[in-house]
mmCIF file of N, CA and C in Angstrom:
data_model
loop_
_atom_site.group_PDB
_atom_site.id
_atom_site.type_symbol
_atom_site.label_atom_id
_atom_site.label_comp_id
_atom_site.label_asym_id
_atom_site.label_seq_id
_atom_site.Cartn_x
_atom_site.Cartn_y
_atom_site.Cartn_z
ATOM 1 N N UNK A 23 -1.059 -10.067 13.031
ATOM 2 C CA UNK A 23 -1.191 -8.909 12.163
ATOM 3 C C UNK A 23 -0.530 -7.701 12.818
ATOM 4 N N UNK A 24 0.228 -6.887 11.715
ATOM 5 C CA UNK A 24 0.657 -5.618 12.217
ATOM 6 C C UNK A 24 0.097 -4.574 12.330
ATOM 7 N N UNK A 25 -0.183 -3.450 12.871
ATOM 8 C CA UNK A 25 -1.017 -2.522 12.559
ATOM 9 C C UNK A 25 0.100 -1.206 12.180
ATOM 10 N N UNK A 26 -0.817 -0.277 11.256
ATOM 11 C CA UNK A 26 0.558 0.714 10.715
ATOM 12 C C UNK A 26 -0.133 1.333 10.996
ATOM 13 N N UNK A 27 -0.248 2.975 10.537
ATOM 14 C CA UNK A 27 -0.586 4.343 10.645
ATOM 15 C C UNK A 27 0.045 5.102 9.677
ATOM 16 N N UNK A 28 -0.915 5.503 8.902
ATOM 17 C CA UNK A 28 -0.633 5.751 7.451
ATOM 18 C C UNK A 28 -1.027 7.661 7.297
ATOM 19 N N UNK A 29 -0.097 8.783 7.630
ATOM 20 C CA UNK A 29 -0.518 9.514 7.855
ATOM 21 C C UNK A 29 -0.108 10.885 6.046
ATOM 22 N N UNK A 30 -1.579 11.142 5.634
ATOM 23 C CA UNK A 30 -1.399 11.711 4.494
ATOM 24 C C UNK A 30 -2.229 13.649 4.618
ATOM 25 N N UNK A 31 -0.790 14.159 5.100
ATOM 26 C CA UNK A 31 -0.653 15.724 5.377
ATOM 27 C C UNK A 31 -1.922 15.604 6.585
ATOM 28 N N UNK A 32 -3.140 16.339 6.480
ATOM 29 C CA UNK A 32 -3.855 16.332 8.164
ATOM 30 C C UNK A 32 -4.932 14.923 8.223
ATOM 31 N N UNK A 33 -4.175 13.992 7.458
ATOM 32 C CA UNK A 33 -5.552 12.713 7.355
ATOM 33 C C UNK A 33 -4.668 11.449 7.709
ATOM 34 N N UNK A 34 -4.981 10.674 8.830
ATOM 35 C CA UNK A 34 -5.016 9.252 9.025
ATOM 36 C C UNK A 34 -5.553 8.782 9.073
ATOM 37 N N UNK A 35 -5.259 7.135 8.677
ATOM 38 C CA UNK A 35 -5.745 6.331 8.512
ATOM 39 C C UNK A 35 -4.906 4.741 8.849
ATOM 40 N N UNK A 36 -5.575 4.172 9.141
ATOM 41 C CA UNK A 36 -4.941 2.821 9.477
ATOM 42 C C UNK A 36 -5.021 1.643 9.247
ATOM 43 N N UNK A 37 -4.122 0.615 8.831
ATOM 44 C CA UNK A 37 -3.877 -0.613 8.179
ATOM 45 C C UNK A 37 -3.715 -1.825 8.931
ATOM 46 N N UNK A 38 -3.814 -2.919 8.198
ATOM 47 C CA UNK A 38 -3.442 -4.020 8.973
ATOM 48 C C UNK A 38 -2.381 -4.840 7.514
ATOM 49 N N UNK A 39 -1.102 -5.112 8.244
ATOM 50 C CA UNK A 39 -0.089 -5.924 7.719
ATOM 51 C C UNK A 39 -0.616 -7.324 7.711
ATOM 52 N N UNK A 40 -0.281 -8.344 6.625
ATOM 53 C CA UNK A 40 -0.042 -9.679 6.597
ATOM 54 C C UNK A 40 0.977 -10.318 7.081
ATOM 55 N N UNK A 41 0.884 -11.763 7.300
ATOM 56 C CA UNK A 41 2.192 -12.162 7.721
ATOM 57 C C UNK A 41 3.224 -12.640 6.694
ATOM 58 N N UNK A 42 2.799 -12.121 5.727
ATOM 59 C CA UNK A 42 4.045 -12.394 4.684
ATOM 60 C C UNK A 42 5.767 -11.705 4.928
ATOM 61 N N UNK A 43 6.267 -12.478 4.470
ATOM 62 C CA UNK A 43 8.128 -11.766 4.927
ATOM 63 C C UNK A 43 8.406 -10.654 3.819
ATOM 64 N N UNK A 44 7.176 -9.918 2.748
ATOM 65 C CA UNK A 44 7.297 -8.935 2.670
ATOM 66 C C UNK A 44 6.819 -7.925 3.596
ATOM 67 N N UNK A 45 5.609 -8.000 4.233
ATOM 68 C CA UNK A 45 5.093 -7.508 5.076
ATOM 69 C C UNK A 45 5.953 -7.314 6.256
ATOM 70 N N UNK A 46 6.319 -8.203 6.619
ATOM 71 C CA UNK A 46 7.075 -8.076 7.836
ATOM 72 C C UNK A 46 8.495 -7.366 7.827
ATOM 73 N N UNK A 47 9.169 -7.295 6.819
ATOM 74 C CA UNK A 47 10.363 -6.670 6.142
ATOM 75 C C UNK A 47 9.779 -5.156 5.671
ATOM 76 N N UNK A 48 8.827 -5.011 5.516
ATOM 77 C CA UNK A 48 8.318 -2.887 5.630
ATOM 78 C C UNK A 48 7.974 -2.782 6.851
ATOM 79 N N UNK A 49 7.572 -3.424 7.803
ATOM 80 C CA UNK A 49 7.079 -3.357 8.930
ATOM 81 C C UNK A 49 9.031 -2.620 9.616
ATOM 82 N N UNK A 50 9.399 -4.030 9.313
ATOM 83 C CA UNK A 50 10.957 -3.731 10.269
ATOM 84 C C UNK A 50 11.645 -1.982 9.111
ATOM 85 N N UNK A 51 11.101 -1.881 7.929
ATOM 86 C CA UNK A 51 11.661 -0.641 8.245
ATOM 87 C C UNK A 51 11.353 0.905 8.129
ATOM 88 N N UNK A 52 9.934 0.410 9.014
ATOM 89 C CA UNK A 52 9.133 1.664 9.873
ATOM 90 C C UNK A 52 10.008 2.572 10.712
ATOM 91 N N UNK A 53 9.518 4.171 11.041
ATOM 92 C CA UNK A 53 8.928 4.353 9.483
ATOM 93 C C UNK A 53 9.483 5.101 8.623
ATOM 94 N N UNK A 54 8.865 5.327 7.910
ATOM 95 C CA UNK A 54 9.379 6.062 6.774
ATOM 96 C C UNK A 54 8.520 7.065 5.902
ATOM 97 N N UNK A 55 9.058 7.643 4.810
ATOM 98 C CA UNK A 55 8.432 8.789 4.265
ATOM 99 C C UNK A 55 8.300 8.238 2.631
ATOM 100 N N UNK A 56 7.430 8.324 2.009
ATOM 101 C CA UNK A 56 7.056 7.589 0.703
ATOM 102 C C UNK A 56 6.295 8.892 -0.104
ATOM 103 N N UNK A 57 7.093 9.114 -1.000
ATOM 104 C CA UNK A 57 5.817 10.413 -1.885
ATOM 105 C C UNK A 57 5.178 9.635 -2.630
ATOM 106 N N UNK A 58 3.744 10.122 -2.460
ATOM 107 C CA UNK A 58 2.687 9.758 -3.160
ATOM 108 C C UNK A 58 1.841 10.585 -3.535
ATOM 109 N N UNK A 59 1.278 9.921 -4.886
ATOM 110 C CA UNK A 59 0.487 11.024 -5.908
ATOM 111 C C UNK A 59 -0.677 9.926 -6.182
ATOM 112 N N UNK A 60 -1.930 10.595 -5.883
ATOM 113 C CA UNK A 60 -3.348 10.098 -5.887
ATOM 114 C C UNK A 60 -3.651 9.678 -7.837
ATOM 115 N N UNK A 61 -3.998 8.624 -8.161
ATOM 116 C CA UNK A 61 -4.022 8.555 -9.683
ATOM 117 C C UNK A 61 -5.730 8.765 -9.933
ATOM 118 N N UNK A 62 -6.744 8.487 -8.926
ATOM 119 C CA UNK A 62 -7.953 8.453 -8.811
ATOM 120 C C UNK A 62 -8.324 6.591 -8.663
ATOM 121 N N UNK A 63 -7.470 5.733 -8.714
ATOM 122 C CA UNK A 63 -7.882 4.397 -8.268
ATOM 123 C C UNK A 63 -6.850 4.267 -7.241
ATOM 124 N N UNK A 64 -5.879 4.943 -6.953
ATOM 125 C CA UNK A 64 -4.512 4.704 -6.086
ATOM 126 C C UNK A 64 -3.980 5.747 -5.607
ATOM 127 N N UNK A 65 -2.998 5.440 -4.585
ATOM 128 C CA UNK A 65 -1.748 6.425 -3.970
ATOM 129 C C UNK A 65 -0.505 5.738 -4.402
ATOM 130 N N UNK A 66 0.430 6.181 -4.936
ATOM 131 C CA UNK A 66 1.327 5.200 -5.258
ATOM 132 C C UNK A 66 2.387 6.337 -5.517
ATOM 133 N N UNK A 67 3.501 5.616 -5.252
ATOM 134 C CA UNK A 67 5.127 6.106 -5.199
ATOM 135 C C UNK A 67 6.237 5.019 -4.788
ATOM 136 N N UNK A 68 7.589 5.361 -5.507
ATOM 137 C CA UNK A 68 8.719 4.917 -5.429
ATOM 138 C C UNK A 68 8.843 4.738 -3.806
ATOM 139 N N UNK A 69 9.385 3.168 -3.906
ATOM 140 C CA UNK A 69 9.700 3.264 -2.384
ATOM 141 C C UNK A 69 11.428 3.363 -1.868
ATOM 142 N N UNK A 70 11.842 3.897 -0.824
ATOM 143 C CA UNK A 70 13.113 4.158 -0.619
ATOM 144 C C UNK A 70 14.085 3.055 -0.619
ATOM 145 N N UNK A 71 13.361 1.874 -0.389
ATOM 146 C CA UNK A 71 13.931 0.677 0.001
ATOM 147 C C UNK A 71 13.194 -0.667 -0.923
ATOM 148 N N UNK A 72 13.966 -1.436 -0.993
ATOM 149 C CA UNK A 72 13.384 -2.709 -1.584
ATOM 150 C C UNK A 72 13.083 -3.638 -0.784
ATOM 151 N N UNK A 73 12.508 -4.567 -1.238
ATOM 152 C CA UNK A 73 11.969 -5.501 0.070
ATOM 153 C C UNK A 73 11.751 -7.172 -0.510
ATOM 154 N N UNK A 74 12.018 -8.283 0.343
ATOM 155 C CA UNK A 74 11.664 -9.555 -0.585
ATOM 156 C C UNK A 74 10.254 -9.853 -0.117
ATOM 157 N N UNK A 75 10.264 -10.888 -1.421
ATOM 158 C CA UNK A 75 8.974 -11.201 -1.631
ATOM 159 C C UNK A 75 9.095 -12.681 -2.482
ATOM 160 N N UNK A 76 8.402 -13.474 -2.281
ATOM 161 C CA UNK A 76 7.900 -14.608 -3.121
ATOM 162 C C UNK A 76 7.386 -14.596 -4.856
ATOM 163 N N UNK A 77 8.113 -15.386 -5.036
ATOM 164 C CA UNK A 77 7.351 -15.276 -6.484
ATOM 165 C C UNK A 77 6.287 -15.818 -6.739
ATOM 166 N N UNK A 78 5.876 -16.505 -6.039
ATOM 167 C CA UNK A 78 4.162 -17.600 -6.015
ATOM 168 C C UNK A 78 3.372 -16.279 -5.532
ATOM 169 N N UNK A 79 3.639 -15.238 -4.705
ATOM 170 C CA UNK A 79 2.891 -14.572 -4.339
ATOM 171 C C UNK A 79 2.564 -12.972 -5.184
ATOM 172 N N UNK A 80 3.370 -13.052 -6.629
ATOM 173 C CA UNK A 80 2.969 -11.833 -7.806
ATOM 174 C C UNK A 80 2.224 -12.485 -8.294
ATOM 175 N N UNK A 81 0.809 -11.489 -8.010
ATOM 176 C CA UNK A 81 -0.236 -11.777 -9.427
ATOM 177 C C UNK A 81 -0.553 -10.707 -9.852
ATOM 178 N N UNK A 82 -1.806 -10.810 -10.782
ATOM 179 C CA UNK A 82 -2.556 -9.712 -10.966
ATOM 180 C C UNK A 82 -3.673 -9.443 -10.307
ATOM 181 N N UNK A 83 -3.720 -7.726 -10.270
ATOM 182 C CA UNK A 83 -5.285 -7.228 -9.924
ATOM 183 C C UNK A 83 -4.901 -6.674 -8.378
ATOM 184 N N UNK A 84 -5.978 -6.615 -7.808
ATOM 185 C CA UNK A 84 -6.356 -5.967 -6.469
ATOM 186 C C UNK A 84 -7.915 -6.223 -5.914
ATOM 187 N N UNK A 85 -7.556 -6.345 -5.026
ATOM 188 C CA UNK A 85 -8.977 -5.739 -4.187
ATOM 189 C C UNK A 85 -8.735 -4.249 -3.457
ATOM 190 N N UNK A 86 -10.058 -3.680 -4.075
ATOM 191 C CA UNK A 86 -9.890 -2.473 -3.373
ATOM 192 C C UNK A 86 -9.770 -2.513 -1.721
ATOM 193 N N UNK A 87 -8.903 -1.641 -0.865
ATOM 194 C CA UNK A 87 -8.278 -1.524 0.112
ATOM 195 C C UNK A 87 -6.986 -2.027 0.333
ATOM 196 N N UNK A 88 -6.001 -3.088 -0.439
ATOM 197 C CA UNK A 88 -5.338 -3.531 -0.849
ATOM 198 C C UNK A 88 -3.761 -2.579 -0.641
ATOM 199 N N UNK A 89 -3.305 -2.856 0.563
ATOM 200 C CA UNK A 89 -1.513 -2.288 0.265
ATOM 201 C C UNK A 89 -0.772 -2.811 0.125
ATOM 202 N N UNK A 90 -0.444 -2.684 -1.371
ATOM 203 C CA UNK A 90 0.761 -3.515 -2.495
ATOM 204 C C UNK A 90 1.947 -3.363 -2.350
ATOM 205 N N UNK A 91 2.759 -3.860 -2.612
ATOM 206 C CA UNK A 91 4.403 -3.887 -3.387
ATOM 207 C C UNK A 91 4.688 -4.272 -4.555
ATOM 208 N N UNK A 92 5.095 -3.416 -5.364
ATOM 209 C CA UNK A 92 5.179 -3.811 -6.628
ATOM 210 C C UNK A 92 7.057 -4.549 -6.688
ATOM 211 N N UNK A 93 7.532 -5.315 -6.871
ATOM 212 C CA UNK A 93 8.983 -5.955 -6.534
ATOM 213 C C UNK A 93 9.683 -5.483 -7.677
ATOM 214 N N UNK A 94 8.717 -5.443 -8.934
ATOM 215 C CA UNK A 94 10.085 -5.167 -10.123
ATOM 216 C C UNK A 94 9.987 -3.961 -10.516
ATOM 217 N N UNK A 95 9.223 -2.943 -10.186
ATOM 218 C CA UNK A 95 9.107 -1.432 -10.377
ATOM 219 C C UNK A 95 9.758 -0.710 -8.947
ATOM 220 N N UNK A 96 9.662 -1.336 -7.649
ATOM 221 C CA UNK A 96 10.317 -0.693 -6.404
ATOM 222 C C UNK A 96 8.667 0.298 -5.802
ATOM 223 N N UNK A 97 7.698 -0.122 -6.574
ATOM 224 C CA UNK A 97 6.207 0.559 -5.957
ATOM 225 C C UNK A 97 5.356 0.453 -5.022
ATOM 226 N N UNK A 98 4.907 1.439 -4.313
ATOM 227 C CA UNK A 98 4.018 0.969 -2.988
ATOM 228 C C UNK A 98 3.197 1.571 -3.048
ATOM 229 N N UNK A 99 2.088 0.512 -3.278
ATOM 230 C CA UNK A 99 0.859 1.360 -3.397
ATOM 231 C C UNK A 99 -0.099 1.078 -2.287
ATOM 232 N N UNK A 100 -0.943 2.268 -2.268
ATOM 233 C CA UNK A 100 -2.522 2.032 -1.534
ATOM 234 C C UNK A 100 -3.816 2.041 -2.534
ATOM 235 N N UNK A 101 -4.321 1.266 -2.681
ATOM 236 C CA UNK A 101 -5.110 1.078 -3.757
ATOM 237 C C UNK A 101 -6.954 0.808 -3.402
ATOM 238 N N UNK A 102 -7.615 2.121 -3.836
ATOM 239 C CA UNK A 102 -9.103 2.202 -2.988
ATOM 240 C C UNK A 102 -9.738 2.284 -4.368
ATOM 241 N N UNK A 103 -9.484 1.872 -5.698
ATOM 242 C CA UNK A 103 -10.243 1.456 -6.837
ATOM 243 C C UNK A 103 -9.974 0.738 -7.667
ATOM 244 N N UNK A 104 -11.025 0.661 -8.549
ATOM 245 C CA UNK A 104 -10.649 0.188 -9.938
ATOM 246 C C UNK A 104 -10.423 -1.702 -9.760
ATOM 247 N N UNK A 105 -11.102 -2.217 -8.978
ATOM 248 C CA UNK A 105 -10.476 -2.959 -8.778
ATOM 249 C C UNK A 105 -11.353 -4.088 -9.895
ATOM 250 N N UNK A 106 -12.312 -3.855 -10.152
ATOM 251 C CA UNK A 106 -13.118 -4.518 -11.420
ATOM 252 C C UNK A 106 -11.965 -4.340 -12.593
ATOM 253 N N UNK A 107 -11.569 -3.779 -12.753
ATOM 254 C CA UNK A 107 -10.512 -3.986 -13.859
ATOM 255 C C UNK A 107 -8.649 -3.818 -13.680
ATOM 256 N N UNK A 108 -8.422 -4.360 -12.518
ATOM 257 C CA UNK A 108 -7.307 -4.314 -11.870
ATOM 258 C C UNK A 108 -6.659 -5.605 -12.611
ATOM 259 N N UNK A 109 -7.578 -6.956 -13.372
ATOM 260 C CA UNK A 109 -6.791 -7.853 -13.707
ATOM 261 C C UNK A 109 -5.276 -7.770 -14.757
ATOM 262 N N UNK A 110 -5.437 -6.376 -15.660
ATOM 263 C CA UNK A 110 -4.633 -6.104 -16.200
ATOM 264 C C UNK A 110 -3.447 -6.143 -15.930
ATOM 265 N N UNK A 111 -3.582 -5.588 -14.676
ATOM 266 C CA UNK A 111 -2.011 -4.693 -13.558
ATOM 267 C C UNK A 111 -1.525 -5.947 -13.476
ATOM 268 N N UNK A 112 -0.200 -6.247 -13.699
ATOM 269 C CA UNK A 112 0.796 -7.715 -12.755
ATOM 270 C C UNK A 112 1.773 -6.496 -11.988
ATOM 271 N N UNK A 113 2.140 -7.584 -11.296
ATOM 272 C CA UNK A 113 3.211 -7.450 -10.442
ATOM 273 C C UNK A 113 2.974 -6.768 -9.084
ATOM 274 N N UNK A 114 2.051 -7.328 -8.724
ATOM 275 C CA UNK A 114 1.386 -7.110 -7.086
ATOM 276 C C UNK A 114 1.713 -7.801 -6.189
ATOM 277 N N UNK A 115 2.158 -7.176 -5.068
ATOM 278 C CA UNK A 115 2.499 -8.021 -3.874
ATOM 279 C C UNK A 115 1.480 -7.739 -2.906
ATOM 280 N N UNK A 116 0.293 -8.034 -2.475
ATOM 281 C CA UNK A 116 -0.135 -8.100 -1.278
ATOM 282 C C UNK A 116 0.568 -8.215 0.111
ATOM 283 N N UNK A 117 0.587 -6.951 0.513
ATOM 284 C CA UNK A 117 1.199 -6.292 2.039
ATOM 285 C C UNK A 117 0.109 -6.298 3.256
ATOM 286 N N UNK A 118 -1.209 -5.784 2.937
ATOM 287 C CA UNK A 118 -1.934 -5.632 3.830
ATOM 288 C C UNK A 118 -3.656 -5.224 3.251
ATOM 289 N N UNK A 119 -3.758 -4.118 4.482
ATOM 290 C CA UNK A 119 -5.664 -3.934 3.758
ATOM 291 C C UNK A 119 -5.915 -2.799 4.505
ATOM 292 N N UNK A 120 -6.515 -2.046 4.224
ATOM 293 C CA UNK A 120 -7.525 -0.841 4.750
ATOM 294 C C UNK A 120 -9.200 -1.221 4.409
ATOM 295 N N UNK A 121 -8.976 -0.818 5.566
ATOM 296 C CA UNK A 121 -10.891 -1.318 5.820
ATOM 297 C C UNK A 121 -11.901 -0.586 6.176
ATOM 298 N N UNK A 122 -13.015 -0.539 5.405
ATOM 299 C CA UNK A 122 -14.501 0.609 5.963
ATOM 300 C C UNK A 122 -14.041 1.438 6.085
ATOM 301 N N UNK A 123 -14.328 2.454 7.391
ATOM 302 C CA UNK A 123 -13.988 3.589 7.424
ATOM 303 C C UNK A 123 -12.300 4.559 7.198
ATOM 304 N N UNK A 124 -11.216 3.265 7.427
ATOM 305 C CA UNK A 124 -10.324 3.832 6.797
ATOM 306 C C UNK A 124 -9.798 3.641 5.155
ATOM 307 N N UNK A 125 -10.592 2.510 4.141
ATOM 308 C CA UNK A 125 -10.660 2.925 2.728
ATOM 309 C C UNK A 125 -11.291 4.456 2.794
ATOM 310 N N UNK A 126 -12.427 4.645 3.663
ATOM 311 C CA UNK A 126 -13.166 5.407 3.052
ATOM 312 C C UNK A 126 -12.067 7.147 3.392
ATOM 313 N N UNK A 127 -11.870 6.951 4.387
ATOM 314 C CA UNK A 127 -10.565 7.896 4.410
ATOM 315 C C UNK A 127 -9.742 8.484 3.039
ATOM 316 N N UNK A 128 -9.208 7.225 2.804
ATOM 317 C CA UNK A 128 -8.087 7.488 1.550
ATOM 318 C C UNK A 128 -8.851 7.191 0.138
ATOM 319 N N UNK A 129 -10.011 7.163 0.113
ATOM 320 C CA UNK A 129 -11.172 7.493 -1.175
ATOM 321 C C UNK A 129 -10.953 8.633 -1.017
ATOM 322 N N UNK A 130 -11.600 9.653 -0.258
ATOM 323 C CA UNK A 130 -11.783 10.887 -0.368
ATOM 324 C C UNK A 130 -10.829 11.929 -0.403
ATOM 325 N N UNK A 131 -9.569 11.215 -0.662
ATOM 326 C CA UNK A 131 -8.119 12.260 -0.695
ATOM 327 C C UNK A 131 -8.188 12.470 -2.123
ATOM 328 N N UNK A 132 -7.317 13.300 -2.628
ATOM 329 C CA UNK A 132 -6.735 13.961 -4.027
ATOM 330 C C UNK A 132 -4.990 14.190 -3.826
ATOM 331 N N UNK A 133 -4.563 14.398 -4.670
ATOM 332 C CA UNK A 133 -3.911 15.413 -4.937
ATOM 333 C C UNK A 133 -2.428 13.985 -4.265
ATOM 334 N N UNK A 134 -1.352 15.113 -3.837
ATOM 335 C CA UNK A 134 0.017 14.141 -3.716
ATOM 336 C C UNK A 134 0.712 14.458 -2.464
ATOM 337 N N UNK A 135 1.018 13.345 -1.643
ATOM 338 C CA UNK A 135 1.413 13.384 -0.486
ATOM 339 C C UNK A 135 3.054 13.153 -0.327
ATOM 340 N N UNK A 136 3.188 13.381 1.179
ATOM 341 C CA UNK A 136 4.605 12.551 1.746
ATOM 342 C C UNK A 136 4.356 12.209 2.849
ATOM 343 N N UNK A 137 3.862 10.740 2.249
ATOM 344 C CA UNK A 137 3.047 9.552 3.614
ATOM 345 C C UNK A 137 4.062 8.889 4.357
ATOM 346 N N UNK A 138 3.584 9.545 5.201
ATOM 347 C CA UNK A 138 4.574 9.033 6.611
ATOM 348 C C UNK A 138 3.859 7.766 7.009
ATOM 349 N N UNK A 139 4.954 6.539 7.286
ATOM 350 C CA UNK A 139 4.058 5.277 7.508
ATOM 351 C C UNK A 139 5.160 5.064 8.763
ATOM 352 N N UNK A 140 4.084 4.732 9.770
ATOM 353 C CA UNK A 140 4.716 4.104 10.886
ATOM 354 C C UNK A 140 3.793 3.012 11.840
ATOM 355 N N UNK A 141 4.717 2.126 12.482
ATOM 356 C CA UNK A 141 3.784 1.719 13.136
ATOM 357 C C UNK A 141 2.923 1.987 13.884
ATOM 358 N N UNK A 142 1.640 1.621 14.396
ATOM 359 C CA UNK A 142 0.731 2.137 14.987
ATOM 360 C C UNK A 142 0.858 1.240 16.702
#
């Protein structure tokens, strides 16, 4: 597992990567700057770069703590809700996870960032 550092204006928080060759392909191009705007179930923004991914591995939904790639929109999300009715959403790539005290971190944000993600 990778560990990142997910820093949103005076708040961090920190992740753990999968070993998927999407995961590992944002990892290699740490880091970077991603604007993101809080929706109240998510952080989510256009990412600068595209990245591969498996097609066995798009489904739907989330678990909350959940850091996605969306492959056919170019989206990266951090996702700390909604996840009872997340089955709707397709096109999720599972990247990684935020856990306990750092979901609870990026619960309590608002508003729209420029999340600096780097490795930790």
């Amino acid at each position: 597992m990778t560990r990142i550092k997910l820093t949103f204006g005076d708040t961090v928080a920190y992740a753990e990567l999968n070993e998927t060759a999407t995961a590992k392909a944002f990892a290699g191009k740490l880091p970077t700057t991603i604007r993101v705007g809080g929706t109240g179930i998510d952080f989510c923004g256009q990412m600068p770069f595209s990245l591969p991914y498996d097609e066995a591995q798009v489904h739907n939904g989330w678990t909350n703590g959940d850091v996605n790639y969306n492959p056919h929109g170019g989206w990266f999300a951090i996702l700390y809700g909604g996840e009872e009715d997340s089955q709707r959403y397709g096109d999720q790539v599972v990247m990684g996870r935020l856990e306990g005290e750092e979901l609870a971190k990026v619960q309590a944000l608002g508003g729209s960032y420029d999340l600096h993600v780097e490795l930790a």
